[in-house]
Coordinates of C-alpha atoms and ligand atoms in Angstrom, one line a residue:
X1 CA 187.8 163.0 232.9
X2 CA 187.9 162.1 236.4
X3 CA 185.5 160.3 238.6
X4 CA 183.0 162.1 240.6
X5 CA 184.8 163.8 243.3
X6 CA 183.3 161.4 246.3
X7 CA 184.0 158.3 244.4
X8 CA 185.2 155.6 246.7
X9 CA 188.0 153.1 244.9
X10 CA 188.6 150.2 247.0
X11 CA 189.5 146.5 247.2
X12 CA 187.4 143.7 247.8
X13 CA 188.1 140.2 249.6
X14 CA 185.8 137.7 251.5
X15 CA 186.6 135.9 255.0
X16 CA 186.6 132.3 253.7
X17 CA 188.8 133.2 250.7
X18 CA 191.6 134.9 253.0
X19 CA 191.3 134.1 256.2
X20 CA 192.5 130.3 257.1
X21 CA 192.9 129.8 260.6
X22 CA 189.9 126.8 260.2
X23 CA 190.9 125.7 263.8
X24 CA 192.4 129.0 265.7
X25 CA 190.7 129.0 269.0
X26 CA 187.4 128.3 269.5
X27 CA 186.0 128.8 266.0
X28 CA 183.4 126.6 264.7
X29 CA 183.5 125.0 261.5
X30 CA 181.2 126.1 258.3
X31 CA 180.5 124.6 255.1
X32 CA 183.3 125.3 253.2
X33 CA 185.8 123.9 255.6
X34 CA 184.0 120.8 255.8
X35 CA 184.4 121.1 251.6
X36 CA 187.5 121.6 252.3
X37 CA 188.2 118.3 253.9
X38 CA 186.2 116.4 251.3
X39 CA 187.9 114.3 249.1
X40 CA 187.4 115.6 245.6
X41 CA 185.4 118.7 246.6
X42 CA 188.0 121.1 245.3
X43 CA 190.7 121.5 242.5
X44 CA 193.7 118.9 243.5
X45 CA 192.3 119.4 246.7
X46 CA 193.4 122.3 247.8
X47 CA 192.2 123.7 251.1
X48 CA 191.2 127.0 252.0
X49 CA 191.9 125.9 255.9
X50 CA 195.4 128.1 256.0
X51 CA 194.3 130.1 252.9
X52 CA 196.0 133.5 252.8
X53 CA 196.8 133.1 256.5
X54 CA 195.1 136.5 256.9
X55 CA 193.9 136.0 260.3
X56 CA 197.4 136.0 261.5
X57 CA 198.9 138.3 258.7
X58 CA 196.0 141.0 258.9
X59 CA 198.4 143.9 260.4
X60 CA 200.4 143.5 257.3
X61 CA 197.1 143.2 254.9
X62 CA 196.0 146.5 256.2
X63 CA 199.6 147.7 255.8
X64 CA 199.6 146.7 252.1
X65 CA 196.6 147.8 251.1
X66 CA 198.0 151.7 252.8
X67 CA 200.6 151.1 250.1
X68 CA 198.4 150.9 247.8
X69 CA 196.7 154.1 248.6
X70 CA 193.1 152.6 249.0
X71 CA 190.6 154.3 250.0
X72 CA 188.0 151.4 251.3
X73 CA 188.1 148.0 252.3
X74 CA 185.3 145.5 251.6
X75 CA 185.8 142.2 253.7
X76 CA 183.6 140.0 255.3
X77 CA 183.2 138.3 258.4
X78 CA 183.5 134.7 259.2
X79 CA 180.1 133.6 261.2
X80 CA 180.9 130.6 262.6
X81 CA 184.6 132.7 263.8
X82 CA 182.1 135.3 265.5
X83 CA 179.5 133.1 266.6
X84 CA 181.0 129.2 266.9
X85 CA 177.4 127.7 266.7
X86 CA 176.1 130.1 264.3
X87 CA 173.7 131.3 267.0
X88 CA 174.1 131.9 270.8
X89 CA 177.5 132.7 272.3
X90 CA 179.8 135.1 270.9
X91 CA 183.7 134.4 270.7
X92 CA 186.4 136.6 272.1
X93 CA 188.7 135.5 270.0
X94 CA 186.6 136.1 267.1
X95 CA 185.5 139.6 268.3
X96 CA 188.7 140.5 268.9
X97 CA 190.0 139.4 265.5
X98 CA 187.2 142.0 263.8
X99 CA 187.3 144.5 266.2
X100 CA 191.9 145.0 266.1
X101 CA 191.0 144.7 262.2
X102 CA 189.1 147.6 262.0
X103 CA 190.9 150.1 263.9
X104 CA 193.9 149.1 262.1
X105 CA 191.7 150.0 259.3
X106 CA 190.7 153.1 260.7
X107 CA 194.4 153.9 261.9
X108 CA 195.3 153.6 258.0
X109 CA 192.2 156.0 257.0
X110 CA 190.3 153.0 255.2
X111 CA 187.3 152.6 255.5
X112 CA 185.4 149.4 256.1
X113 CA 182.8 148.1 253.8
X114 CA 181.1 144.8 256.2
X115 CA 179.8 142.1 254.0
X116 CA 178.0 140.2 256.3
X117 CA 177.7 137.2 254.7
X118 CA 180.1 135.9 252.0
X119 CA 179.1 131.5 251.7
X120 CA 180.9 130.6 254.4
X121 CA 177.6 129.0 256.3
X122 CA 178.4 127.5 260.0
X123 CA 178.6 124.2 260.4
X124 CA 176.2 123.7 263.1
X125 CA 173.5 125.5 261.8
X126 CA 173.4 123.8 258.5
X127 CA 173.2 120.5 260.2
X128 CA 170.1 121.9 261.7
X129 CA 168.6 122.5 258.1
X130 CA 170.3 125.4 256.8
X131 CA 168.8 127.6 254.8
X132 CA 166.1 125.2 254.4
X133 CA 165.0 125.2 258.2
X134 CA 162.2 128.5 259.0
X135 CA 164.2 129.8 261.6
X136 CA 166.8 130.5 259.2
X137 CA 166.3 134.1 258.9
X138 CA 165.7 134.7 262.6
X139 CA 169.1 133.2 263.0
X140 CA 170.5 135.7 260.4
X141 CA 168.9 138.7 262.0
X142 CA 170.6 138.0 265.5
X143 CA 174.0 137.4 264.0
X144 CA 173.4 141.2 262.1
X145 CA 172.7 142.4 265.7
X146 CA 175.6 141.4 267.1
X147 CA 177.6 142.7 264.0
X148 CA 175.6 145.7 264.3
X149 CA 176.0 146.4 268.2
X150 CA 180.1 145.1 268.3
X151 CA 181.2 147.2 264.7
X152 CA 178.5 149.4 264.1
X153 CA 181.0 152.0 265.6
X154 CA 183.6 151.3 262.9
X155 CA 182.1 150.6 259.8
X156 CA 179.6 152.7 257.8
X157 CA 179.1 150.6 254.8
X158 CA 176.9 147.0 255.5
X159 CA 176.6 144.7 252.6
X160 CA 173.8 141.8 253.7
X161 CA 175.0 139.1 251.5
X162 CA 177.2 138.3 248.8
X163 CA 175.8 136.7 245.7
X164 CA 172.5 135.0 246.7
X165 CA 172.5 133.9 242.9
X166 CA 175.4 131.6 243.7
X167 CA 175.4 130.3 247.4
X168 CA 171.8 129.7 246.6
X169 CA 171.9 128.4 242.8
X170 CA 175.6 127.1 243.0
X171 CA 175.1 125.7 246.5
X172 CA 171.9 124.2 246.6
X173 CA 171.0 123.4 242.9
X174 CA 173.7 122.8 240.7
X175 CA 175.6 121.4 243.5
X176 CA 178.9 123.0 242.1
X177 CA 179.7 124.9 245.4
X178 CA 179.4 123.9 249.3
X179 CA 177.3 122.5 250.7
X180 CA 176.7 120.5 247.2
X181 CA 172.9 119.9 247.2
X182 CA 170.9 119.1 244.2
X183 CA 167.7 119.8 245.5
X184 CA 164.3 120.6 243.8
X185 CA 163.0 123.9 242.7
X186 CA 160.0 124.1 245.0
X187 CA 162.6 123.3 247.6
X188 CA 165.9 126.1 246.8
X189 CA 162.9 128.9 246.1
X190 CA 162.0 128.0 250.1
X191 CA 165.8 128.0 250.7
X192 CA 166.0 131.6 248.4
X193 CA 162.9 133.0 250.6
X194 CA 164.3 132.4 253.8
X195 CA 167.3 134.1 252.5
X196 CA 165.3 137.4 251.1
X197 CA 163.5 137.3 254.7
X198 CA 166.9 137.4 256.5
X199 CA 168.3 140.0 254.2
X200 CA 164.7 142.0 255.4
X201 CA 165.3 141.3 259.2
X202 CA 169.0 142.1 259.0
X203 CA 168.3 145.7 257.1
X204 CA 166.0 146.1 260.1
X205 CA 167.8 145.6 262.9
X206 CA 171.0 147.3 261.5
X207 CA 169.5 150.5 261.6
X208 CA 167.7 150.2 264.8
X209 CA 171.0 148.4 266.8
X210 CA 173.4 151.3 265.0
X211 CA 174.0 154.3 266.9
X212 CA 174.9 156.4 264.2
X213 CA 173.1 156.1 260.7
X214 CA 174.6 153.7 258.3
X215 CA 174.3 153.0 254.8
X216 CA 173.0 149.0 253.5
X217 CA 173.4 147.5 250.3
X218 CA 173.7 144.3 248.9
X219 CA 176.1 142.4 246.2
X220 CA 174.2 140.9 243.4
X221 CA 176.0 138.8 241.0
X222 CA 175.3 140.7 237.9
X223 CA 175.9 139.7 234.5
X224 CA 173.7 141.8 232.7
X225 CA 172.8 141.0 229.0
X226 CA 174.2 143.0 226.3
X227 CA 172.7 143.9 222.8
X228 CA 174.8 143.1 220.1
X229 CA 174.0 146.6 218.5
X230 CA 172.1 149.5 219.6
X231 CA 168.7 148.1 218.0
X232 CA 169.1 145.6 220.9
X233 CA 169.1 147.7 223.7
X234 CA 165.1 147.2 225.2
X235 CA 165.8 142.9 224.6
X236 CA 169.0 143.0 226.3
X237 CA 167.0 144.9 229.5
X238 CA 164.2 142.4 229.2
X239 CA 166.4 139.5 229.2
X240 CA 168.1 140.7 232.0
X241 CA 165.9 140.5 234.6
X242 CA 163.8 137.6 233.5
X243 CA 163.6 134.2 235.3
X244 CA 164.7 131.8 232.6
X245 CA 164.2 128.9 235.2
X246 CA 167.2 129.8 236.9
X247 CA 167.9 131.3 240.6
X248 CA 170.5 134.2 238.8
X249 CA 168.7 137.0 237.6
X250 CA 168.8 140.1 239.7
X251 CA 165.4 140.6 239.9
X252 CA 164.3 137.5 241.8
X253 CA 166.3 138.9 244.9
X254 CA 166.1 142.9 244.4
X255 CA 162.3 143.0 242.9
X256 CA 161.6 141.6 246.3
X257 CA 163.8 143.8 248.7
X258 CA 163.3 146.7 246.7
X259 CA 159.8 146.7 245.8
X260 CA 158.2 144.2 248.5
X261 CA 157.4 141.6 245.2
X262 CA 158.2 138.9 243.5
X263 CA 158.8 139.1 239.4
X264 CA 155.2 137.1 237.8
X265 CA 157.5 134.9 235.7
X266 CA 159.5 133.7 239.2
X267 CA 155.9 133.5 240.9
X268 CA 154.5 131.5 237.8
X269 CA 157.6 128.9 237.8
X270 CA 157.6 128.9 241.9
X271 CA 154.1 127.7 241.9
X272 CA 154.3 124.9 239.4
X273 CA 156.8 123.6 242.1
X274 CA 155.1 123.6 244.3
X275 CA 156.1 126.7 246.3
X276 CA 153.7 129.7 246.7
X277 CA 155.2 132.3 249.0
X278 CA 153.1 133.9 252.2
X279 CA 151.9 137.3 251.4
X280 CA 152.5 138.1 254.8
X281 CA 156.2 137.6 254.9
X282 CA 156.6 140.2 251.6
X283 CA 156.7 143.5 254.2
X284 CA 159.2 142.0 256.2
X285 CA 161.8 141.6 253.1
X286 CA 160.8 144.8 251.7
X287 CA 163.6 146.9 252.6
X288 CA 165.2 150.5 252.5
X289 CA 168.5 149.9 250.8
X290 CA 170.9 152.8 250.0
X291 CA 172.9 151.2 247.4
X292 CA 172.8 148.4 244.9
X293 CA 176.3 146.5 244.9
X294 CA 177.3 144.8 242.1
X295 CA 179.7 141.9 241.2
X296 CA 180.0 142.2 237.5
X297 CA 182.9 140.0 235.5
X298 CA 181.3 139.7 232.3
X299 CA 177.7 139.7 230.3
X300 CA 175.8 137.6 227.8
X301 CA 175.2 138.6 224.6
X302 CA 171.6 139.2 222.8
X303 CA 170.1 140.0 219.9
X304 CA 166.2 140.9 219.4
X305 CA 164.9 138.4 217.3
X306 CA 160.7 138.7 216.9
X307 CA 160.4 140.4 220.3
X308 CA 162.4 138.0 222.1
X309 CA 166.5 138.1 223.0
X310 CA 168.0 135.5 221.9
X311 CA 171.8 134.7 222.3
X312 CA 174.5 135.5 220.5
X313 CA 178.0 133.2 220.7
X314 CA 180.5 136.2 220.8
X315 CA 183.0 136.1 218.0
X316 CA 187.1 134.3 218.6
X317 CA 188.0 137.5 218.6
X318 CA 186.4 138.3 222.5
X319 CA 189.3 137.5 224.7
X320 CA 188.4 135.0 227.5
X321 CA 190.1 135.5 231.3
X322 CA 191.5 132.3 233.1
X323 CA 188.1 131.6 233.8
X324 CA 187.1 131.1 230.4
X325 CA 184.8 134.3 231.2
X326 CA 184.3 136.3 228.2
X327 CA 185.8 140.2 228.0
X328 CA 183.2 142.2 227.3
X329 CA 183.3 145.8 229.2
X330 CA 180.1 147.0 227.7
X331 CA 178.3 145.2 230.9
X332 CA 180.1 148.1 232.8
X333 CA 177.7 150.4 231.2
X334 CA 174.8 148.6 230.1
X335 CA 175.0 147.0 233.7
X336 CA 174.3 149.7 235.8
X337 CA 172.0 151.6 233.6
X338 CA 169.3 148.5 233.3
X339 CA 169.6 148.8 237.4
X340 CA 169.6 152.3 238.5
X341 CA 166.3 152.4 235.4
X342 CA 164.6 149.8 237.0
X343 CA 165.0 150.8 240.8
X344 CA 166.6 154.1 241.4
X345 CA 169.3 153.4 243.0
X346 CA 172.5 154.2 243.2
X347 CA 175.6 151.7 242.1
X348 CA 178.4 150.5 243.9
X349 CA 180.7 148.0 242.1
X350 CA 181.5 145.8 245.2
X351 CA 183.1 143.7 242.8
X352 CA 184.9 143.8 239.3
X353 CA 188.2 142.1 238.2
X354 CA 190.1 139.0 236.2
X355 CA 191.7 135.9 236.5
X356 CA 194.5 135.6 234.6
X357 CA 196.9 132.7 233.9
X358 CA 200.5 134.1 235.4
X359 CA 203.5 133.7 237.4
X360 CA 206.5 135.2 239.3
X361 CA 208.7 136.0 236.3
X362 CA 212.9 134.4 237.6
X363 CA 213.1 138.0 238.4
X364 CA 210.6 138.2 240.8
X365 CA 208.3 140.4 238.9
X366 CA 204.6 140.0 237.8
X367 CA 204.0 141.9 234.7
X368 CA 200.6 141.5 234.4
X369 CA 199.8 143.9 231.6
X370 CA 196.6 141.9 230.1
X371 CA 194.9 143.0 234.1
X372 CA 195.9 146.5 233.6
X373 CA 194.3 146.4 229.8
X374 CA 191.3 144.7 231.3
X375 CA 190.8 147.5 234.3
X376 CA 190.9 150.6 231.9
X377 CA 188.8 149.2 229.1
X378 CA 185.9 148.3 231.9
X379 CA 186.9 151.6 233.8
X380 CA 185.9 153.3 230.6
X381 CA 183.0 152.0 230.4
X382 CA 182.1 152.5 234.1
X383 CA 183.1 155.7 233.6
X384 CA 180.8 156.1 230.5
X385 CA 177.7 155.1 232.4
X386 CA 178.5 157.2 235.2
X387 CA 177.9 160.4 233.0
X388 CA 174.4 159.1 232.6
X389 CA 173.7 157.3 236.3
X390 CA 174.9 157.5 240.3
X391 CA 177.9 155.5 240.5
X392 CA 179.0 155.6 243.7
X393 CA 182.4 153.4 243.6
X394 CA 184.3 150.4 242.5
X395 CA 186.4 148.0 244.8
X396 CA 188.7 145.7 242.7
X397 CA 188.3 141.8 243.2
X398 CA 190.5 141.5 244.7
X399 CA 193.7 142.5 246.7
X400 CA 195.6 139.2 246.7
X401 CA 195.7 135.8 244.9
X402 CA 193.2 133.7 247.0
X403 CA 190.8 130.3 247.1
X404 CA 188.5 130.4 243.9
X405 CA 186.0 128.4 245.7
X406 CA 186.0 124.9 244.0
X407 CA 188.8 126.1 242.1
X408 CA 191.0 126.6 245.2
X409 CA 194.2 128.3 244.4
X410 CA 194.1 127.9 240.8
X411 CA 192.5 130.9 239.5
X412 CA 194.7 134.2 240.2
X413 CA 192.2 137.8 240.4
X414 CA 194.6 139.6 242.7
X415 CA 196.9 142.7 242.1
X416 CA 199.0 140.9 244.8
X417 CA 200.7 137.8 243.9
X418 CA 200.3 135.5 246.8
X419 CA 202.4 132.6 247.4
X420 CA 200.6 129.7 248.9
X421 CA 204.3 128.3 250.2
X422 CA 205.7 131.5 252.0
X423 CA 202.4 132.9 252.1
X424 CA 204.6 135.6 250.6
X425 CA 202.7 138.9 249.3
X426 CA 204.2 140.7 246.4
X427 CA 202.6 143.4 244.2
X428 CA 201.6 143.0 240.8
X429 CA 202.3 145.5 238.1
X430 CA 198.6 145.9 237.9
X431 CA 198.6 147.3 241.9
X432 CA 201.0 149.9 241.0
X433 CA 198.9 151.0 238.4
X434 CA 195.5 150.8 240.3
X435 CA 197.3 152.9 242.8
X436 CA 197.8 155.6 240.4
X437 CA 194.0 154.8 239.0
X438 CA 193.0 155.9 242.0
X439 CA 195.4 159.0 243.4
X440 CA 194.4 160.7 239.9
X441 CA 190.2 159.9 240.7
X442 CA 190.3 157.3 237.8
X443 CA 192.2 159.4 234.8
X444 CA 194.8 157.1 234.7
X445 CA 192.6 154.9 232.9
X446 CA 192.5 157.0 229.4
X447 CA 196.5 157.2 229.1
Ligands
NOJ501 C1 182.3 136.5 243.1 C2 182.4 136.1 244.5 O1 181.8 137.0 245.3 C3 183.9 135.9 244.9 O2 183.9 135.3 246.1 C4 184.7 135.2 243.8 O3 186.0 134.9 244.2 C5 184.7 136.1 242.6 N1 183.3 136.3 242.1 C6 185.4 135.6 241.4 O4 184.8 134.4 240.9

């Protein structure tokens, strides 16, 4: 009942979430320190400016996580701590910081897992336009090639960008996460081509700059729909990769990476606003990816009603995590089936986990049982679909308490409690199990 014998179990955490250290030498600022220092950006406005204090704590991180037994490491790096302008000179502070990480990491026998880019957009380059500006993606690509040409060494796993779906929808539509904008259709699918055409360049250059061959993926937020009963199954897969007037489905970014086009429904709804985009651009995003990482939390439910899925309002009885997020583990299988049919690939989870509302018990403990209960009934699931498709690992999200975004530290996914006070770490009850999860290849989930 194990997992496949190469199965990679690891831990997953993001620069901007851990790091703090806003001002340590000559870093530049991005977006989400600036959010930071906004009034009423984020929850009682906390700041993620000293966050987890990983960028001084990191030896004891890496130590930690050897505890833990884990295998790999997803992390990402902080551009505007690499690169203080977001393009142009390259900080030796910042290199340093990256480079002592990972051969700490590689001391421990973890392996890296580079997410490139995890929202945490410089400063300076978004006052030059952003994601908006056409040099956007050229900008991107030179930052992968110094990535590429200063780690490539260390790290065999490169992940272009975390969640498009939300640093694009959350960040430039809704306005719910930095840098806030509101803008209009025509004007985010601009924004969410220039981001496809750095993920193309980037894919490029990796493997050129790399000495040694190295696998890329990306990290798709993914929350598939699910049919309510098997009857369901083909309106689920329909739904999930339709355009709904909405920049989340996984097919506007991987149709166009993967297979060099764009989905007709996200064509149709880009040109009624106005934004057709150039032909010519489509080879340069089309890319040669190795694996299709996914960040999955939950799923909506469908039923096929005339042809068409239609939603379904789970019942009470569907628990709902701190984040009001429904639990529904069948997205662990349906999830990565609907992918690997559509493009072949194989499946990483680069992300899976809950929030759950909790303390330090008087006697120091966190007994976390509800996070253990939550990992083996999606476990299950995963390990259900992975009879049937490539699954290549899992990283839990995440290893320690950290800054939810715009809910800063309110919302608690890690198997390390993390004190925001003594910046103390202390394992959960749920890290002593994953530990197990993974020295037994994942049969610790069916006891
Ligand atoms: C997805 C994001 O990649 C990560 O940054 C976030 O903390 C988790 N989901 C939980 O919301």
């Amino acid at each position: 009942m194990a997992f496949n014998e190469n199965f990679t179990w690891g831990v997953a955490t993001a620069s901007y979430q851990i790091e703090g250290g806003a001002d340590a030498d000559d870093k530049g600022l991005n977006v989400w320190d600036v959010a930071s220092d906004t009034k009423g950006r984020i929850f009682e406005g906390h700041s993620g400016r000293v966050g987890c204090d990983h960028y001084h704590k990191w030896k004891e991180d890496v130590a930690l996580m050897r505890s833990l037994g884990v295998k790999a490491y997803r992390f990402s790096v902080n551009w505007a701590r690499l690169i203080p302008a977001g393009t142009g000179r390259v900080s030796e502070a910042g290199k340093k910081f990256y480079l002592d990480l990972l051969r700490e990491l590689k001391a421990a026998g973890i392996e890296p897992w580079l997410t490139l880019f995890h929202w945490d957009y410089p400063y300076a380059l978004y006052q030059r336009g952003g994601w908006l500006n056409p040099e956007s993606s050229d900008w991107f690509e030179k930052y992968a090639k110094v990535c590429a040409e200063l780690f490539g060494e260390y790290v065999s796993r490169f992940i272009l960008i975390n969640e498009p779906e939300c640093f694009v929808g959350l960040g430039h539509y809704s306005g719910e996460h930095a840098p806030f904008l509101k803008l209009s259709v025509g004007d985010v699918a601009r924004a969410a081509h220039n981001v496809l055409l750095a993920c193309g360049k980037a894919e490029k250059i990796i493997r050129k700059t790399c000495a040694r061959p190295v696998k890329i993926g990306t990290a798709q937020a993914y929350w598939p729909a699910l049919p309510l009963t098997e009857g369901d199954v083909g309106a689920a897969r329909a739904h999930t990769f339709a355009c709904r007037a909405y920049f989340g489905s996984p097919a506007l970014w991987l149709d166009p990476l993967l297979k060099g086009k764009y989905p007709q429904d996200y064509l149709a709804w880009f040109a009624e606003n106005g934004f057709v985009p150039p032909a010519e651009d489509m080879e340069i995003i089309k890319s040669r990816l190795d694996f299709c990482g996914l960040n999955t939390y939950s799923g909506d439910l469908v039923k096929e009603v005339g042809g068409k899925a239609v939603a379904v309002v789970p019942p009470p009885s569907v628990p709902k995590t701190d984040m009001r997020w429904n639990v529904l583990p069948q997205a662990m299988y349906y999830g990565p089936k609907f992918i690997y049919e559509r493009y072949g690939l194989p499946v990483v989870y680069t992300e899976n986990g809950v929030a759950l509302s909790e303390w330090k018990d008087l006697n120091g403990e966190i007994n976390d049982d509800s996070r253990i209960d939550f990992l083996k009934r999606y476990l299950r699931e995963l390990h259900r679909a992975a009879q049937e498709v490539p699954v290549e690992g899992y990283f839990y999200w995440t290893l320690y308490d950290n800054f939810e975004w715009a809910e800063g530290f309110s919302k608690k996914f890690g198997i390390v409690h993390f004190d925001p006070e003594t910046r103390e770490r202390t394992p959960k009850k749920s890290a002593h199990f994953y530990k197990k999860v993974i020295e037994t290849n994942g049969e610790e989930i069916f006891g």
